mmCIF file of C-alpha atoms and ligand atoms in Angstrom:
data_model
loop_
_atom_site.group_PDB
_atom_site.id
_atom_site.type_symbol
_atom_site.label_atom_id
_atom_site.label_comp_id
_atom_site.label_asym_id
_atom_site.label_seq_id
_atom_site.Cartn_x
_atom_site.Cartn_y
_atom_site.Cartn_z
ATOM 1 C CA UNK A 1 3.667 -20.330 -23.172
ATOM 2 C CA UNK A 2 -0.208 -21.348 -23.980
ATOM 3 C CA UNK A 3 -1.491 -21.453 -27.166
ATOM 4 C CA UNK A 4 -3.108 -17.932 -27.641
ATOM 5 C CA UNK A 5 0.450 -16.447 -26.824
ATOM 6 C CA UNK A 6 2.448 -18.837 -29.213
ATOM 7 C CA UNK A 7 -0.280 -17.402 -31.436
ATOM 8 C CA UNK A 8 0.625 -14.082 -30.840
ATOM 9 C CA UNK A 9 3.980 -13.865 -30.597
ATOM 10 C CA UNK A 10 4.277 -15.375 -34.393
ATOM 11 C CA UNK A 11 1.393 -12.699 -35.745
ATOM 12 C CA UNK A 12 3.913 -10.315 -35.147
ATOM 13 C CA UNK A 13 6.907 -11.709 -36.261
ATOM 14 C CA UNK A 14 8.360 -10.380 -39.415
ATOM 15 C CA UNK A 15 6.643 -13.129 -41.727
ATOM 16 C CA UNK A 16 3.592 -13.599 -39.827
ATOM 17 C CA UNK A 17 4.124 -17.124 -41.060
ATOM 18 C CA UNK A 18 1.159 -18.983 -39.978
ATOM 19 C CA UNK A 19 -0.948 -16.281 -39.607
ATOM 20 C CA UNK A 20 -1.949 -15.055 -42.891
ATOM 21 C CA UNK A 21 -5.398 -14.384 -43.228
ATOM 22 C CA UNK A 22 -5.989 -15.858 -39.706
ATOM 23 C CA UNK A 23 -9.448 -15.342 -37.893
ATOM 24 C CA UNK A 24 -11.328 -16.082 -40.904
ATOM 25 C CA UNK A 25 -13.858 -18.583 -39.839
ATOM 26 C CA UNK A 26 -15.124 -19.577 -42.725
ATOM 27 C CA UNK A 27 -12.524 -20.786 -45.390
ATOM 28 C CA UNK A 28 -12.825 -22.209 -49.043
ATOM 29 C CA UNK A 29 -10.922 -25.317 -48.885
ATOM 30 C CA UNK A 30 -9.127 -26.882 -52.416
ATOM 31 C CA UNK A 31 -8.494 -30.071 -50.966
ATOM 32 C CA UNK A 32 -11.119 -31.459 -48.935
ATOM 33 C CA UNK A 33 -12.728 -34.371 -50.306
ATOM 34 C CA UNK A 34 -15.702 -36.323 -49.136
ATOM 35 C CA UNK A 35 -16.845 -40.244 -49.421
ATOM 36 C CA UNK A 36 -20.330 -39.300 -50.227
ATOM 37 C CA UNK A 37 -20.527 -40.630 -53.730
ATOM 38 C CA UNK A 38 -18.690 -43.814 -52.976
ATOM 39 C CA UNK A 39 -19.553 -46.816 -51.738
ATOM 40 C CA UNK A 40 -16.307 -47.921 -49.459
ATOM 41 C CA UNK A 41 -17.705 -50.769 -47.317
ATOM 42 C CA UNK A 42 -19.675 -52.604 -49.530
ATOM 43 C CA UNK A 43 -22.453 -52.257 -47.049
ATOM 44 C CA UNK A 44 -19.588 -54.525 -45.015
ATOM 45 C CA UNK A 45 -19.647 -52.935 -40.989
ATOM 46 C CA UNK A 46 -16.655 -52.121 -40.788
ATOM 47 C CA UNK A 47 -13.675 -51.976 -38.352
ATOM 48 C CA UNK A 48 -12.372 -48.579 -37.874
ATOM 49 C CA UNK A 49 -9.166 -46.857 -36.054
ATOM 50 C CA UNK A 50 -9.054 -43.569 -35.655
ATOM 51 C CA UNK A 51 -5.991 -41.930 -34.456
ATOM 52 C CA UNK A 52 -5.774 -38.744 -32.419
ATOM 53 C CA UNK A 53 -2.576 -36.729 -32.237
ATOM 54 C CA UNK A 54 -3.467 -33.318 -30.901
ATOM 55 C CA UNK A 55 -2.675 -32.613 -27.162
ATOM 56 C CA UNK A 56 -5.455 -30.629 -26.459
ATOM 57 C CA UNK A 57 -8.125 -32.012 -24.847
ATOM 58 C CA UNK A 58 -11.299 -33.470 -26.696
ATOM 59 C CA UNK A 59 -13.196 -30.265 -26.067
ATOM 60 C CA UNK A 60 -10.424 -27.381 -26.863
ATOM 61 C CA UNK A 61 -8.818 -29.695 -29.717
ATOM 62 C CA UNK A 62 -9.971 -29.136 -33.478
ATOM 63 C CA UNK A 63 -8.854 -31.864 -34.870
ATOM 64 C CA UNK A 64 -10.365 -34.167 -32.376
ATOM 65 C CA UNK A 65 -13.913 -31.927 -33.175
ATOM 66 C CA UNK A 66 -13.522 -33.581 -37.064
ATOM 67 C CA UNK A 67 -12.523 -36.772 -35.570
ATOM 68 C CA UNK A 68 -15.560 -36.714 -32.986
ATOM 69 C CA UNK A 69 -17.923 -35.643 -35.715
ATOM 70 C CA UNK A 70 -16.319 -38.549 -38.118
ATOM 71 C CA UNK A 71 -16.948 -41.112 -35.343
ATOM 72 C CA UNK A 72 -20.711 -39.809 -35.063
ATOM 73 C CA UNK A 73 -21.121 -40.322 -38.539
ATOM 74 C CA UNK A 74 -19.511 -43.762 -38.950
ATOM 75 C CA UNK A 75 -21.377 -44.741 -35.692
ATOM 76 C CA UNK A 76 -24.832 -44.076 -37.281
ATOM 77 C CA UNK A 77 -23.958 -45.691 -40.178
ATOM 78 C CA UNK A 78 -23.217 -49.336 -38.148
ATOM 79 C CA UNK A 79 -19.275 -49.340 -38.287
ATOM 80 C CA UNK A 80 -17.173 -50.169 -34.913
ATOM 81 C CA UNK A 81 -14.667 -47.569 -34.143
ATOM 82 C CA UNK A 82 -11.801 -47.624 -31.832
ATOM 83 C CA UNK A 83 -10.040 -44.421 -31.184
ATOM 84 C CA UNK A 84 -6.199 -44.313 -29.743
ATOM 85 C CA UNK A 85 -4.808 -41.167 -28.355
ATOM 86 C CA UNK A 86 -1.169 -40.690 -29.678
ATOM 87 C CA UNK A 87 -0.862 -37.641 -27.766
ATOM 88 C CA UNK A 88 -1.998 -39.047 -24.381
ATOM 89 C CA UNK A 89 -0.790 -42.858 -24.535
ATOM 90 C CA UNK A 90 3.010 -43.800 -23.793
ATOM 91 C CA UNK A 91 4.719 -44.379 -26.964
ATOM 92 C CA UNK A 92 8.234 -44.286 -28.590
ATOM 93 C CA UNK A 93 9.434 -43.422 -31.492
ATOM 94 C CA UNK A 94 11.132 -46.328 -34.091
ATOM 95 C CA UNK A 95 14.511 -46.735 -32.972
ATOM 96 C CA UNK A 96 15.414 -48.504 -36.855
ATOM 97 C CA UNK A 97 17.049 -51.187 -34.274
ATOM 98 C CA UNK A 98 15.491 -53.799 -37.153
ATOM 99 C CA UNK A 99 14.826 -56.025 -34.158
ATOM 100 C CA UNK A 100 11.240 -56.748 -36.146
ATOM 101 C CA UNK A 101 12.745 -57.357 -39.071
ATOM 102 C CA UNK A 102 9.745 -55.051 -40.460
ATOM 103 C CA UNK A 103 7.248 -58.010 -39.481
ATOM 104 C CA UNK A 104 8.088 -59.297 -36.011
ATOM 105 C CA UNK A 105 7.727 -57.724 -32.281
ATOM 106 C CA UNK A 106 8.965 -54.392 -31.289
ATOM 107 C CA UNK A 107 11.649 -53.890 -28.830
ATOM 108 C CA UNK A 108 9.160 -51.860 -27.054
ATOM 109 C CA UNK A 109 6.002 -53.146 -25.155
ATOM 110 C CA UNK A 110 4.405 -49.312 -25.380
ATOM 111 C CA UNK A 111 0.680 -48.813 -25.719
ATOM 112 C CA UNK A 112 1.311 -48.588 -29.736
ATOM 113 C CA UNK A 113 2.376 -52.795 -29.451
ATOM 114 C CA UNK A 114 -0.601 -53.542 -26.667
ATOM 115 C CA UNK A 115 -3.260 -51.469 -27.656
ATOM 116 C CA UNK A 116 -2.877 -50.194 -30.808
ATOM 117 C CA UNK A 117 -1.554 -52.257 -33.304
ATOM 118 C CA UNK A 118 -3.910 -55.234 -32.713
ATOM 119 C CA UNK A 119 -6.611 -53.152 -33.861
ATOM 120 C CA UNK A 120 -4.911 -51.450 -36.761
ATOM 121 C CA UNK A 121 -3.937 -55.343 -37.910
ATOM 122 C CA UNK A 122 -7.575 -55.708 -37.747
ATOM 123 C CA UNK A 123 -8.992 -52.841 -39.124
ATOM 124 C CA UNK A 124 -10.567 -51.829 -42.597
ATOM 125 C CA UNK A 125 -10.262 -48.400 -42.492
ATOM 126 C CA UNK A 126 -7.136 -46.228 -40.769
ATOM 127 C CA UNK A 127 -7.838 -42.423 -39.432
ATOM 128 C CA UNK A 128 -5.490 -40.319 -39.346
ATOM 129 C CA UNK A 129 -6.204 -37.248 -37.405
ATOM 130 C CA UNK A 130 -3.730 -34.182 -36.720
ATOM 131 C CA UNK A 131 -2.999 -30.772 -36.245
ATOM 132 C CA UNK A 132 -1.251 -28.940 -39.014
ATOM 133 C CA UNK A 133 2.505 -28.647 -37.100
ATOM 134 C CA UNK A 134 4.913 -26.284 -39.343
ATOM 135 C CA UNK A 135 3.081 -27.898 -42.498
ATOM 136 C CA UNK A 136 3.551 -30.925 -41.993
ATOM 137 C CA UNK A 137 1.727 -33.573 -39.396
ATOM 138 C CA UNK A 138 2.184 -33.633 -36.106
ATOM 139 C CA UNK A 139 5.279 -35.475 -34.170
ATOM 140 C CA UNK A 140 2.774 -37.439 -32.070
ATOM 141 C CA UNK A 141 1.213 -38.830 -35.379
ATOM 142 C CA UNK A 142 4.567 -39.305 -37.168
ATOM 143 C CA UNK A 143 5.783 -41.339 -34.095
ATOM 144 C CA UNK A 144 2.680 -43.799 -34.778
ATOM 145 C CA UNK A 145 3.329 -43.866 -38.493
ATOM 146 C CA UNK A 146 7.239 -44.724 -38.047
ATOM 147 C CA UNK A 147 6.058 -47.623 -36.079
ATOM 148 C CA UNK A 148 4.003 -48.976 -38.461
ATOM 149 C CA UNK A 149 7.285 -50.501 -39.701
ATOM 150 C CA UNK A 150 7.150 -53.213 -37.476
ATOM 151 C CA UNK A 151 3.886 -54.665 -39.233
ATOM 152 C CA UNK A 152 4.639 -52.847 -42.156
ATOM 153 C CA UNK A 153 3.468 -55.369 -45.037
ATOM 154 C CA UNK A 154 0.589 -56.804 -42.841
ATOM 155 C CA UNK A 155 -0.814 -52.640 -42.587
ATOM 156 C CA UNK A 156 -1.077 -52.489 -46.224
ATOM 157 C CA UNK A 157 -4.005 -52.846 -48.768
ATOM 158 C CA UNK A 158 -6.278 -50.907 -45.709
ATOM 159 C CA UNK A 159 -8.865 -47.983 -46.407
ATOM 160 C CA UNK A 160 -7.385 -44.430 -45.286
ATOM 161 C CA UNK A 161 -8.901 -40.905 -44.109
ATOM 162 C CA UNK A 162 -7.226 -38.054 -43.002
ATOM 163 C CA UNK A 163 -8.511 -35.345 -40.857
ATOM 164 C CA UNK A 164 -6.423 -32.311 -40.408
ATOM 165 C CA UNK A 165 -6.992 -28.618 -38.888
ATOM 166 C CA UNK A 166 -4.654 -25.750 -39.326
ATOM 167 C CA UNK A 167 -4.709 -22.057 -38.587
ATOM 168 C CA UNK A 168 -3.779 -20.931 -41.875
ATOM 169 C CA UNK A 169 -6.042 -20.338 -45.154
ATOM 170 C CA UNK A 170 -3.523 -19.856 -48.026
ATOM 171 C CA UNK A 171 -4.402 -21.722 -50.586
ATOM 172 C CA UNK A 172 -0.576 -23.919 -50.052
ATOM 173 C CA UNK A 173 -1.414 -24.349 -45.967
ATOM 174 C CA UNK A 174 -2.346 -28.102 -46.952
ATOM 175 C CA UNK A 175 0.125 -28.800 -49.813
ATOM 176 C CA UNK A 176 3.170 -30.309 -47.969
ATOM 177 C CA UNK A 177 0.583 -32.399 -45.651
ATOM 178 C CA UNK A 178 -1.623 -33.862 -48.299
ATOM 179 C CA UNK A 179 1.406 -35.018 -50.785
ATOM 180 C CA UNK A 180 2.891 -36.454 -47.516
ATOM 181 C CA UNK A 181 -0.414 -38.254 -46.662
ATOM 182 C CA UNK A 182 -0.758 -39.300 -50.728
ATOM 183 C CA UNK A 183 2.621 -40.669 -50.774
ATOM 184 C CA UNK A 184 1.801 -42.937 -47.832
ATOM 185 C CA UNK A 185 -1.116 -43.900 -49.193
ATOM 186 C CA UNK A 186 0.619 -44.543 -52.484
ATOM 187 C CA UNK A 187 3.369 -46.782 -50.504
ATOM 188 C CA UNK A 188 1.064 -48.463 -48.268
ATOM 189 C CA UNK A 189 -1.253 -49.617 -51.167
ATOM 190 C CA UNK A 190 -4.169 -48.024 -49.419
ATOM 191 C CA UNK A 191 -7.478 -46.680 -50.640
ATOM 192 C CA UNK A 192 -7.855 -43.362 -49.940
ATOM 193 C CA UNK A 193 -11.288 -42.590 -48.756
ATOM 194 C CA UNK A 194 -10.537 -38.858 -48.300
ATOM 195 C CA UNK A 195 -9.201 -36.061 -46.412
ATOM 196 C CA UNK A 196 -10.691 -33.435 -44.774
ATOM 197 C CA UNK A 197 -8.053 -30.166 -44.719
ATOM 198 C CA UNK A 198 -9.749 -27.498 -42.712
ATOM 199 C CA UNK A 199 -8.074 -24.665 -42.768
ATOM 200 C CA UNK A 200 -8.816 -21.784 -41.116
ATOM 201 C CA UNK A 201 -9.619 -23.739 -37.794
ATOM 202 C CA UNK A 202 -6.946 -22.766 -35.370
ATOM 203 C CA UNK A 203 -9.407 -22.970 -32.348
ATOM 204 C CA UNK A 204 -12.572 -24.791 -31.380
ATOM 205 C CA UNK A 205 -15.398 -22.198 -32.627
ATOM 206 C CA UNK A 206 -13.566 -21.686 -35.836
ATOM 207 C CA UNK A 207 -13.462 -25.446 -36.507
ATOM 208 C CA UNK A 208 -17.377 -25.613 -35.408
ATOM 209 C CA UNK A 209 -18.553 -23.028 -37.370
ATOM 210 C CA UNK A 210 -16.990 -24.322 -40.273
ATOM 211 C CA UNK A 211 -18.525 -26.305 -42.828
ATOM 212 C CA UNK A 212 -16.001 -28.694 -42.471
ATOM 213 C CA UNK A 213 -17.461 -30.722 -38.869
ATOM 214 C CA UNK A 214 -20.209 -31.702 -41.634
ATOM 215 C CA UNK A 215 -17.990 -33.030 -44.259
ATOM 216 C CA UNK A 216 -16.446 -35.131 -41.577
ATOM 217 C CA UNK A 217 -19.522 -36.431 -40.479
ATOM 218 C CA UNK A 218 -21.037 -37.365 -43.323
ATOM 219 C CA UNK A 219 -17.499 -39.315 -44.868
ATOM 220 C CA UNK A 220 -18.545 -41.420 -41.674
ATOM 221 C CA UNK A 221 -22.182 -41.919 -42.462
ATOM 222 C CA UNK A 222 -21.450 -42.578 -46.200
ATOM 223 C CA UNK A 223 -18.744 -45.072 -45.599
HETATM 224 C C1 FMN B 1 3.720 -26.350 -32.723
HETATM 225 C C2 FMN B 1 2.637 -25.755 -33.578
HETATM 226 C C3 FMN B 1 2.859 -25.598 -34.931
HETATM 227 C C4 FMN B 1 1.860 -25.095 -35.748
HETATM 228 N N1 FMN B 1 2.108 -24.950 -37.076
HETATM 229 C C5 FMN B 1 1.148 -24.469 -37.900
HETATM 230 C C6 FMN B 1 1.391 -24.328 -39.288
HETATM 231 O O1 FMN B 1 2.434 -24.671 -39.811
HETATM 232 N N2 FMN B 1 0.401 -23.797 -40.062
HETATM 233 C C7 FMN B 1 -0.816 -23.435 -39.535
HETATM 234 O O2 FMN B 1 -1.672 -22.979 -40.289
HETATM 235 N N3 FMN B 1 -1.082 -23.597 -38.216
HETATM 236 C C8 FMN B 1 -0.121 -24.087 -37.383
HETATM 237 N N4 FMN B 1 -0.378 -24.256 -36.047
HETATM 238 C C9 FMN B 1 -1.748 -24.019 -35.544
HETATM 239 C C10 FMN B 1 -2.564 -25.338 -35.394
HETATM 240 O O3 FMN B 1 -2.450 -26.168 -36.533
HETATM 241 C C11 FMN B 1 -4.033 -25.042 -35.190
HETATM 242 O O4 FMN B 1 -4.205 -24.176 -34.092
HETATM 243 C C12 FMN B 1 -4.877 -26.281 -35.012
HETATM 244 O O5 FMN B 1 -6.240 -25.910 -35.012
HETATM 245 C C13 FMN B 1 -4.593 -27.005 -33.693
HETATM 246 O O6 FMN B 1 -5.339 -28.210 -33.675
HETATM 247 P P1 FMN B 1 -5.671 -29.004 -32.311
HETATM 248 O O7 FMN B 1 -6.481 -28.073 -31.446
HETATM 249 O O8 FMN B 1 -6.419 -30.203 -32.715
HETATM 250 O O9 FMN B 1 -4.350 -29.327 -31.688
HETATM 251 C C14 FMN B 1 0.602 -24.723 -35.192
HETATM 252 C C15 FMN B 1 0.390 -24.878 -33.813
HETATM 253 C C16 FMN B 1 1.386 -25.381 -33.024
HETATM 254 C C17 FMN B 1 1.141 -25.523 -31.533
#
């Protein structure tokens, strides 16, 4: 089933649970927040991951659009940014085998060990990019976040963003997401630098009409 028909087949189910007030382009958003008061390098460059999620591909996917539009952004603005697919890469979920002893190697030697956590031990600033999936995040992000327990101590006291696209505009699409992302953020000791909750944006020329390509891009540029 492709995407349009998933889409269908819920709008007319009894509920129409994703759907209300879908194919509104243009959304107020609660939640979003920007950087562009702050000053969160320091005028430092800075080392950046950004982590994509979404299995669409770069030019169908909405969240990758905000993430694309972040990276501009940061780009101009002199910061280093290296992006990792979650959706595309091989990775595996935590197995809570303990093997690390929640600072030691994982039992697996997936592209999250090789190529991704060397750069998120590095980095200032974590991205966290994603689909809205049934309110929440989406697995292929969760499966990056479980592994952070590995390093978890050493991936604390970082700078965070996320970027997240949904279909829905209710005014509660965001809520579950953003007090999951807040709580992490809360755990993880990390400064939140933002998040960017664009809602009605459950395809590409929603998401690119919106106002909300512009708020991503200019979190980057202020960083
Ligand atoms: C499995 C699945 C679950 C979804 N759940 C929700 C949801 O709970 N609320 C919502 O508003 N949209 C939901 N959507 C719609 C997507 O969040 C939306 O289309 C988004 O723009 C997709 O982003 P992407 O193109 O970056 O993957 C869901 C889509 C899929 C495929």
């Amino acid at each position: 089933m492709d995407r349009r028909n998933f889409l269908k087949v819920l709008s007319v189910g009894a509920a129409t649970l994703f759907l209300s007030g879908c194919g509104v382009a243009s959304v107020a958003n609660e939640k979003s927040a920007s950087a562009e008061s702050k000053n969160i390098s320091g005028g430092k460059k800075m080392k950046i991951v950004v982590i994509n999620s979404s299995p669409h591909s770069e030019t169908q996917s909405t969240s990758r659009y905000l993430a694309q539009k972040f990276t501009e952004g940061a780009k101009s603005a002199g910061h280093e940014v290296f992006t990792f697919d979650a959706a595309k890469e091989e990775t595996h979920p935590c197995q809570g085998c303990d093997h690390c002893g929640m600072d030691g190697d994982c039992i697996f030697n997936d592209a999250i060990t090789t190529k991704l956590m060397p750069k998120m031990l590095e980095a200032d600033l974590l991205v966290l990019v994603t689909p809205l999936y049934y309110y929440g995040m989406s697995a292929q992000l969760k499966v990056i976040i479980d592994r952070f327990y590995s390093r978890t101590e050493r991936l604390h006291r970082k700078k965070s963003l996320l970027l997240a696209t949904a279909w829905n505009t209710a005014d509660w699409t965001m809520t579950a997401l953003n007090t999951h992302y807040e709580t992490l953020v809360r755990y993880m000791e990390w400064e939140n630098v933002g998040a960017v909750l664009a809602t009605g944006c459950g395809y590409r020329s929603a998401v690119e009409s919106s106002k909300f390509g512009d708020e991503a891009y200019k979190i980057g540029a202020n960083l």
